[in-house]
Structure formats: C-alpha cells, structure tokens
Coordinates of C-alpha atoms in Angstrom, one line a residue:
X1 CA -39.9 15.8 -75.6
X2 CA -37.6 18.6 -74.4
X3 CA -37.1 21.5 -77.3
X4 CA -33.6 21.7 -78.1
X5 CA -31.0 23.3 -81.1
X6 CA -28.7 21.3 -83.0
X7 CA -26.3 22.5 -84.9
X8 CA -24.6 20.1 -87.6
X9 CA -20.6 20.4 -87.6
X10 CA -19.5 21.7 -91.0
X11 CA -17.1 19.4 -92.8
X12 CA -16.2 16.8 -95.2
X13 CA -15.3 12.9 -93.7
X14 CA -14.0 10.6 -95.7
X15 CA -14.0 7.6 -93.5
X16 CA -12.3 3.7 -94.1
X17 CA -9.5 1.3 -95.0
X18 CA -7.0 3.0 -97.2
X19 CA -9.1 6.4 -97.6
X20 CA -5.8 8.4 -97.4
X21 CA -5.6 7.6 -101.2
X22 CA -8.3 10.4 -101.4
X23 CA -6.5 12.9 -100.4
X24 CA -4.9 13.9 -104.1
X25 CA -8.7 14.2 -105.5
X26 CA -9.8 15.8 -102.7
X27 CA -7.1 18.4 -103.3
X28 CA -8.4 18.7 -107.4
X29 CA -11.9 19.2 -106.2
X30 CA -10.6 22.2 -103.8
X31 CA -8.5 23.1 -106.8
X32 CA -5.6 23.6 -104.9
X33 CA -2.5 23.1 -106.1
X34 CA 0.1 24.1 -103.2
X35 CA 0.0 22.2 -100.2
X36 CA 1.9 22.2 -97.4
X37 CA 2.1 18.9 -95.2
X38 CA 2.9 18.9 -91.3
X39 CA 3.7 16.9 -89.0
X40 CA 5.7 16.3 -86.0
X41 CA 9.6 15.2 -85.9
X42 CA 8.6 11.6 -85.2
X43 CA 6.2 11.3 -87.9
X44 CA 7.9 12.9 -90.4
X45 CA 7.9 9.8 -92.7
X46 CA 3.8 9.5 -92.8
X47 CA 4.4 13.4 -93.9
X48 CA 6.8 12.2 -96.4
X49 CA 4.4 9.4 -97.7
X50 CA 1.4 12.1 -98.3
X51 CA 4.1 14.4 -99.9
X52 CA 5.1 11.2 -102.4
X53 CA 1.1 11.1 -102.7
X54 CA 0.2 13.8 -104.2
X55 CA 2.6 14.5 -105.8
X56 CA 3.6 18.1 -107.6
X57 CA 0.7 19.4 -105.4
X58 CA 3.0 19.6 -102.2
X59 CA 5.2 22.3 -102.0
X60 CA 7.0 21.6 -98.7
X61 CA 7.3 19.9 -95.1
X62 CA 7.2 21.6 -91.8
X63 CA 7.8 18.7 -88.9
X64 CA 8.5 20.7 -86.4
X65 CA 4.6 20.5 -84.6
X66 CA 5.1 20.1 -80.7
X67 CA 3.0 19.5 -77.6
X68 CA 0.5 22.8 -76.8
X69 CA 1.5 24.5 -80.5
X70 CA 4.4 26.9 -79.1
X71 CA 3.4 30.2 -80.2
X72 CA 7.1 30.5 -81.5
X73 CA 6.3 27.1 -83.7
X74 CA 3.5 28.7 -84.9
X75 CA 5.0 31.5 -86.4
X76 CA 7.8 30.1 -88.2
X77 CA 4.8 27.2 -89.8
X78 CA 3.2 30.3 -90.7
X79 CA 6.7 31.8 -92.1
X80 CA 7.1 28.2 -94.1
X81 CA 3.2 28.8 -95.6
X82 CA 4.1 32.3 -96.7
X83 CA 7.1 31.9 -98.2
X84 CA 5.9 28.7 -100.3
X85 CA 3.0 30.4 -101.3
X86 CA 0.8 27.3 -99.9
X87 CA -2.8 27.7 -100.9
X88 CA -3.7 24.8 -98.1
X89 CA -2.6 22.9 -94.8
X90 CA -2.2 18.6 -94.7
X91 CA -1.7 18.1 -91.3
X92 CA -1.1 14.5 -90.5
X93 CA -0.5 13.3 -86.8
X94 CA -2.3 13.8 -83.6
X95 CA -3.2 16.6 -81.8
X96 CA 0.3 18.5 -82.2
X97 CA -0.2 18.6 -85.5
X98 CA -3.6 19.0 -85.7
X99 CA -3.5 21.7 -83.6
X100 CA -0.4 23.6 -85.5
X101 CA -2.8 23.1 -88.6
X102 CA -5.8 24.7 -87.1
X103 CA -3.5 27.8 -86.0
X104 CA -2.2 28.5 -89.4
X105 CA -6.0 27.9 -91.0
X106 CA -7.3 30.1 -88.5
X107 CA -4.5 33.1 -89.0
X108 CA -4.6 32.5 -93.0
X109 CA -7.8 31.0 -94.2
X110 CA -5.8 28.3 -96.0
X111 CA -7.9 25.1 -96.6
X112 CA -7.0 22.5 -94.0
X113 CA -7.4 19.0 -94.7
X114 CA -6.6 16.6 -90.7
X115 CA -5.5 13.2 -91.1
X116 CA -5.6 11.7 -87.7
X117 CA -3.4 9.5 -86.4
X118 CA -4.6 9.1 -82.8
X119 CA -8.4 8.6 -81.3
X120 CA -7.5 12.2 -79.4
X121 CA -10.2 14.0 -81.4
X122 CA -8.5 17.3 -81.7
X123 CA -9.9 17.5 -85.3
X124 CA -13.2 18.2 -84.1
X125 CA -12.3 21.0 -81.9
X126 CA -14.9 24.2 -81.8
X127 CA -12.5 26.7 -81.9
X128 CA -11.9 25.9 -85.7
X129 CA -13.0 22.9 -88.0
X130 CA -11.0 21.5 -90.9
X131 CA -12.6 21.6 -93.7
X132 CA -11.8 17.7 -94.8
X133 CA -11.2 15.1 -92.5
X134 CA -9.8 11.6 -94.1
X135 CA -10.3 9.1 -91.2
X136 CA -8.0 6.0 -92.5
X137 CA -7.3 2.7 -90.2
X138 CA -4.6 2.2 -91.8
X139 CA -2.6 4.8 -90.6
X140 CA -3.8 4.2 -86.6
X141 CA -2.1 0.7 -86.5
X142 CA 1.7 1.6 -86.1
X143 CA 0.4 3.8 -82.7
X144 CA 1.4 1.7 -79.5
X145 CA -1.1 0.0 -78.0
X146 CA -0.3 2.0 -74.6
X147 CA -0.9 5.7 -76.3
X148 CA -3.9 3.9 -77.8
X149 CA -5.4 3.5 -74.5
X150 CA -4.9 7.3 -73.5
X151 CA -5.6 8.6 -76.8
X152 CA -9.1 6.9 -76.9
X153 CA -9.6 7.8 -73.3
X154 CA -8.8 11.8 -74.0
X155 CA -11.6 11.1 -76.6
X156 CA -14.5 9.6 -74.4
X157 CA -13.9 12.3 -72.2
X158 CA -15.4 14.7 -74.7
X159 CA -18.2 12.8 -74.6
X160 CA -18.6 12.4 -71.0
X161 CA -18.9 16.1 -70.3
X162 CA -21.0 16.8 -73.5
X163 CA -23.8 14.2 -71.8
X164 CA -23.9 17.6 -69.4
X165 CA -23.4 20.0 -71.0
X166 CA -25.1 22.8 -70.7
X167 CA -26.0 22.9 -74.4
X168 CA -26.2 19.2 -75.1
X169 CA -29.5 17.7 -77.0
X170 CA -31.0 14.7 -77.2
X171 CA -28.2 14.0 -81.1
X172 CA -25.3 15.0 -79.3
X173 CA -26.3 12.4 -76.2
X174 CA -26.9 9.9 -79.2
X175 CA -23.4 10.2 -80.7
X176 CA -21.5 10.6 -76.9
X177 CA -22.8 7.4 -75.6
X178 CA -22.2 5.3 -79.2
X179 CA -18.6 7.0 -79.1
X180 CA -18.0 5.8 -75.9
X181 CA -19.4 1.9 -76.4
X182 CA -17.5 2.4 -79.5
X183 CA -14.4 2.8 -77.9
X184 CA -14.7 1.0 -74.5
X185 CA -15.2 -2.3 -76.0
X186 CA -12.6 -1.7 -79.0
X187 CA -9.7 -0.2 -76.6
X188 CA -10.0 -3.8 -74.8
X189 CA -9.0 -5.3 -77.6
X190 CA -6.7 -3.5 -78.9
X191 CA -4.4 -2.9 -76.0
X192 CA -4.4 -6.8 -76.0
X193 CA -3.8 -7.3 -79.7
X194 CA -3.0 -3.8 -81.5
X195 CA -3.2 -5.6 -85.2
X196 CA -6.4 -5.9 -85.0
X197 CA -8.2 -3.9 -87.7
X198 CA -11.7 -4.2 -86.7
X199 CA -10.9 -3.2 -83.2
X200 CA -8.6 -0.5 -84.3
X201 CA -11.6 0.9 -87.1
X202 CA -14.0 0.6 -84.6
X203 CA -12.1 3.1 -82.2
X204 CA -11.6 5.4 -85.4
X205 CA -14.8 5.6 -85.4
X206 CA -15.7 5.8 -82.0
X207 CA -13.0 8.5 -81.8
X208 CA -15.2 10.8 -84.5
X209 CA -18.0 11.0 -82.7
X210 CA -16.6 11.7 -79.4
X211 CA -14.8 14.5 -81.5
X212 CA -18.3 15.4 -82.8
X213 CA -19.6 15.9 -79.2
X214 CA -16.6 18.2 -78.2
X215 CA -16.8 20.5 -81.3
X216 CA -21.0 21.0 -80.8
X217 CA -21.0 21.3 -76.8
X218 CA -19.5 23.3 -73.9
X219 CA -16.8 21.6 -72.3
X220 CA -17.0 22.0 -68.2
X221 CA -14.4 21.1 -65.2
X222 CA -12.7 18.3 -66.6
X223 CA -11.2 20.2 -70.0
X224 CA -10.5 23.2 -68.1
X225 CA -8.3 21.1 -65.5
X226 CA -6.5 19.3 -68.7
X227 CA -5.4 22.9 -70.2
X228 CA -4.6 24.1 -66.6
X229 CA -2.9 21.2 -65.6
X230 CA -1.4 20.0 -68.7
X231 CA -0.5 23.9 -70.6
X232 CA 1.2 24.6 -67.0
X233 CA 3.1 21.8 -66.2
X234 CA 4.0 20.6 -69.6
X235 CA 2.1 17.3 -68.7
X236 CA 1.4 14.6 -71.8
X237 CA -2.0 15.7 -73.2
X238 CA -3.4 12.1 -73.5
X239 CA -2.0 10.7 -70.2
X240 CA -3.4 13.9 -68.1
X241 CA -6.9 13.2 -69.5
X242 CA -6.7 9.7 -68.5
X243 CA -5.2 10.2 -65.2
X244 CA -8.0 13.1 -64.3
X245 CA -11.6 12.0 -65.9
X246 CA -12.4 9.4 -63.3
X247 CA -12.4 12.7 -60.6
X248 CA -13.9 15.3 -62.5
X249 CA -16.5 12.3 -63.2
X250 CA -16.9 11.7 -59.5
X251 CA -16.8 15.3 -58.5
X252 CA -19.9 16.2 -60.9
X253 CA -21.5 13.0 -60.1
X254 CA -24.3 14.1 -58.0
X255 CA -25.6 17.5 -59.8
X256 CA -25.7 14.8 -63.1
X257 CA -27.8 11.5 -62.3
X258 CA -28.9 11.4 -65.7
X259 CA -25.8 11.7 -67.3
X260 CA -24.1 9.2 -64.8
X261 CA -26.8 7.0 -66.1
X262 CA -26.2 6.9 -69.4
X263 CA -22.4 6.2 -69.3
X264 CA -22.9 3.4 -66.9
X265 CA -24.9 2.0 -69.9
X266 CA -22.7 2.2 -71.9
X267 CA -19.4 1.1 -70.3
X268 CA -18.7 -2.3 -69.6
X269 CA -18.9 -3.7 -65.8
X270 CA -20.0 -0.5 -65.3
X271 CA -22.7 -2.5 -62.4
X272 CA -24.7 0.5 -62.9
X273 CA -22.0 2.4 -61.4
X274 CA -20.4 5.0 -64.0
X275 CA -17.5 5.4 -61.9
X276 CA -17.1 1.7 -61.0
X277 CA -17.2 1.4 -64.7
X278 CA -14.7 3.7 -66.0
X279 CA -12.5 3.0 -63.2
X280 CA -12.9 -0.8 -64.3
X281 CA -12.3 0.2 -68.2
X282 CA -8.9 2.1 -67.2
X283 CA -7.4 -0.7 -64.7
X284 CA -7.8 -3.1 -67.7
X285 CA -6.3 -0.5 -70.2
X286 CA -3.1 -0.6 -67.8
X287 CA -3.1 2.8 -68.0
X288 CA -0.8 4.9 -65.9
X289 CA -3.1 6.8 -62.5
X290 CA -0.8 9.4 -61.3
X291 CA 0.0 13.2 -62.7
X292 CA 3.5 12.7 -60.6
X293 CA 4.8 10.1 -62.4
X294 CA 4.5 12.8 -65.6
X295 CA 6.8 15.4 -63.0
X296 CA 4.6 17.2 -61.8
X297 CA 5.4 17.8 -58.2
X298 CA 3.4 18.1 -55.2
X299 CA 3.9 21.5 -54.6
X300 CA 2.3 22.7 -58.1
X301 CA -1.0 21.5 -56.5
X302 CA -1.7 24.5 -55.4
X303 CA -1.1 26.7 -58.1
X304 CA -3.3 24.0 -60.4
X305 CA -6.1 24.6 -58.4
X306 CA -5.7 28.2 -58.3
X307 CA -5.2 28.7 -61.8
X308 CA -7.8 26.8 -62.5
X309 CA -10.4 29.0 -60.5
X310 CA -9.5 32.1 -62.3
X311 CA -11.7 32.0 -65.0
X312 CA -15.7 31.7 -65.1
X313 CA -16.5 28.6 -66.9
X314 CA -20.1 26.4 -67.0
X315 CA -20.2 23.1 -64.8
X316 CA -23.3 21.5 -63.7
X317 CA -22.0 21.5 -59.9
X318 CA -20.2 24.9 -58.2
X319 CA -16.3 24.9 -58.1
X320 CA -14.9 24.8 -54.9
X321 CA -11.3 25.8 -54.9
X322 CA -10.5 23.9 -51.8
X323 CA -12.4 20.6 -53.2
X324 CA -10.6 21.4 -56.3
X325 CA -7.3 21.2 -55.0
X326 CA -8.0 17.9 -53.1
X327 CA -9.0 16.5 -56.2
X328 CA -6.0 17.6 -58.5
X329 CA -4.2 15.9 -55.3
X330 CA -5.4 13.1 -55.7
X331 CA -5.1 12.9 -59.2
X332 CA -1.2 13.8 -58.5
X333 CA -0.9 11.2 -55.9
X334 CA -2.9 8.4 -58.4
X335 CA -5.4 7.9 -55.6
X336 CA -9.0 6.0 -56.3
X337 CA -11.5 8.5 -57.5
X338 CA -14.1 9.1 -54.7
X339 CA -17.5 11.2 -54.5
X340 CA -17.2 12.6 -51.3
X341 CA -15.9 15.8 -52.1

C-alpha cells in the first residue's frame, strides 16, 4: 500500500433530527455565556429561533451576512461583537454566514459554533474550522428544492478534486466517493419530493463529508475558477459551481484515470463514464448550464481566464490560458462539457 499522512479535522459534530436543541448545552460546556447569532437578511427568523433558544446566553443579532463576506460587512460584525462583548459566534445559514462567522473567529478567537443550512460545505473550509458543528435535518427542509440541487452539487465538487489532489490518501478517497453516492442518489430525490427527510438527512450527511474532503486536501482548477469567476463577477456561489464542475472535470480528465474511475463508480448512469455520469446527474437535477444567464457577459471571458492564470496553484494537468478561456466560454455559453481541450 502507498505511505500516506492523514490528518483528522479538529471539531465537534453533533449530527441528527432536531440536534439544534444542543446548541444551549453545548454553549454551558464552552462556558460561554454571550453569544452572538448571525445570519443573513432572509434568514433572520432561524437566527431569531436560536436567539429564543438559548436564551439569556444571546446577546445580539447581526443579519446583515452577504455573498463573498464584503470586507465592509465584516467590519461592522466585528464592530457588533466588540461592542456586546460576545465571548462566541452562532452562525446559522449557508455559506454567507458561515463565511462572516469564520472571519470574525479568525480576527478574534471567539468560539464559533456553524449551523448549516445548505449542503454547500463552507463549514469545513481549511482556512479555519469551527469549533462545533450541529448538523440538523430539520432546518435543511424549508431550502428549495432548486438551491438544493446547486448547493449539493458545490459540495461533491470538493470531493471530486480531493480524489486528485495532490495531498489526498487513501481516508480522504473513502469519505469523497461515500459523499458523493451520498448525495447523487439523495439530490434525485429530493428535487422530486423536497419533504422527504431521509433523502434530505442523507444529503446532510453526504454534504459533511464532502466538507471533510475540502478542509483536509488542496483544492486545484475547478475552486480556483469558482473564486475567479464567482468573487469577480458577483456570480451565485452555488450556481457557478454547478455550471463549471462538468469542464474542470473534463479538462483534468486525462492526467487523472484513477480518479475518473472512482467517481464513475459512484455516480449513477455514470456507464463507466465519469463525465457521462455527472453530466447525466445535473440534466436530471434541472439545474441551470450557463454562467450568462447569472450576467456574466461574454466579454468578461477574457479577463476570467486571465485572472485566473495569475497565481501558481497545484492541478494534476498544466494550465493553459488559451484552453482555459475556451473552457470558461463554454461554461458561459452552457455548452456540453468536452475533453478535447
């Protein structure tokens, strides 16, 4: 067997129907007594439900998390925390919020505690884990079935490019292809029927450890195009995920027959065909194909694919800015992915 190093993500999960009712003794055994809860504008009445939750331990409500965490947003969260004298973060939400939370942990030290509300897997990013995660179904089954679909995609394509990574091991290849069988087969269902609680559980769960492979691996081409292409153009973080996996997939397909392997396996009517698989998977999600229908124009092609060379990153297969640029086309003009680039 190849030698390898894993390293265990640090953190508590506390995973299952109704778990959000662990959040007050969760708090006790931190002994913290000051929380403050964010969220975004839409959700500020799951923030208000936690703040009715536990009680005299929240001290405030900042629902002002946005798309990218505005550094502007940032600093008056951080003015909020100060000013309350917060001794730890409740974020509660998707990546907006999640992301706002890890920006305050990481400038103050306060405690974090994530309650998803999406399958995005922002949670689990490497830059910064929380130090409690409360994984509840519950709270997943008010998100439309449509953001479902692109939320649980954005997670599967952590695993996808931790199955070649540079640093990935025989655990992390474990956990990325159950996180994507998880999720495949329970996003089918649930874009058909989003009530459905096993289906919805199981893409909770499938969602964690596609979270786990992007917060123990190096991400490659297909992350750094999201951030280019999504921080740039102010593009919908789920949706651009969605729209762009099936290229960067095809574009790394031949320096990564293994890997390719190994999500065909996993994905249903893949035929062997990892592509044919996860172009199969989306078609059935109904998911949206083009980065134009988002407003991105034509002309920002360019400037994509140049902003996306300017910085060193790993890939198993050597960037080519003019390949690049025809695949962020057709991405932008929601053409089939193809591996003849």
């Amino acid at each position: 067997m190849e030698s390898f190093i894993y390293t265990a993500s640090p953190g508590r999960v506390i995973f299952g129907s109704g778990s959000l009712s662990k959040l007050p003794e969760e708090l006790e055994r931190e002994g913290r007594q000051a929380a403050l809860i964010l969220s975004t504008s839409f959700q500020a009445g799951e923030a208000e439900k936690v703040r009715d939750l536990i009680g005299s331990r929240a001290v405030g409500i900042f629902t002002e998390a946005a798309m990218h965490t505005p550094a502007d947003t940032t600093e008056r969260a951080l003015a909020v925390a100060q000013n309350l004298k917060a001794d730890s973060i409740v974020s509660v939400g998707g990546g907006s919020t999640i992301g706002l939370g890890k920006a305050i942990s990481i400038r103050t030290g306060l405690l974090h505690i994530c309650i998803p509300t999406t399958y995005a897997g922002s949670e689990r990013d490497p830059k910064i884990f929380p130090s409690i995660v409360i994984y509840d179904v519950n709270l997943t089954t008010t998100l439309p079935q449509s953001h479902s679909a692109t939320s649980g995609v954005n997670a599967i394509a952590h695993a996808v490019e931790a199955l070649y990574a540079p640093d990935t091991n025989p655990i992390i290849k474990l956990l990325a292809k159950e996180g994507v069988r998880a999720l495949a087969a329970s996003l089918l269902v649930i874009v058909k029927d989003g009530s459905d609680l096993e289906a919805r559980s199981k893409a909770l769960y499938g969602a964690w450890l596609c979270g786990l492979c992007l917060g123990s691996t190096a991400m490659s081409l297909h992350h750094k195009l999201c951030h280019t292409v999504g921080g740039s153009f102010d593009l919908p973080h789920a949706e651009t995920h969605t729209i762009l996996l099936p290229h960067t997939i095809a574009y790394n397909n031949p320096a990564v027959p293994e890997a390719m392997r190994d999500l065909a396996e996993v994905l249903p009517e893949s035929n062997g065909d990892a592509i044919e698989g996860l172009n199969a998977l989306l078609n059935q999600l109904r998911v949206e194909r083009a980065l134009k229908t988002f407003g991105m124009k034509e002309e920002d092609v360019d400037k994509a694919a140049a902003i996306a060379m300017e910085n060193r990153y790993s890939n198993p297969r050597e960037v080519d800015q003019e390949k690049l640029r025809e695949l962020i086309r057709r991405a932008w003009a929601g053409e089939p992915a193809k591996t003849d680039l």
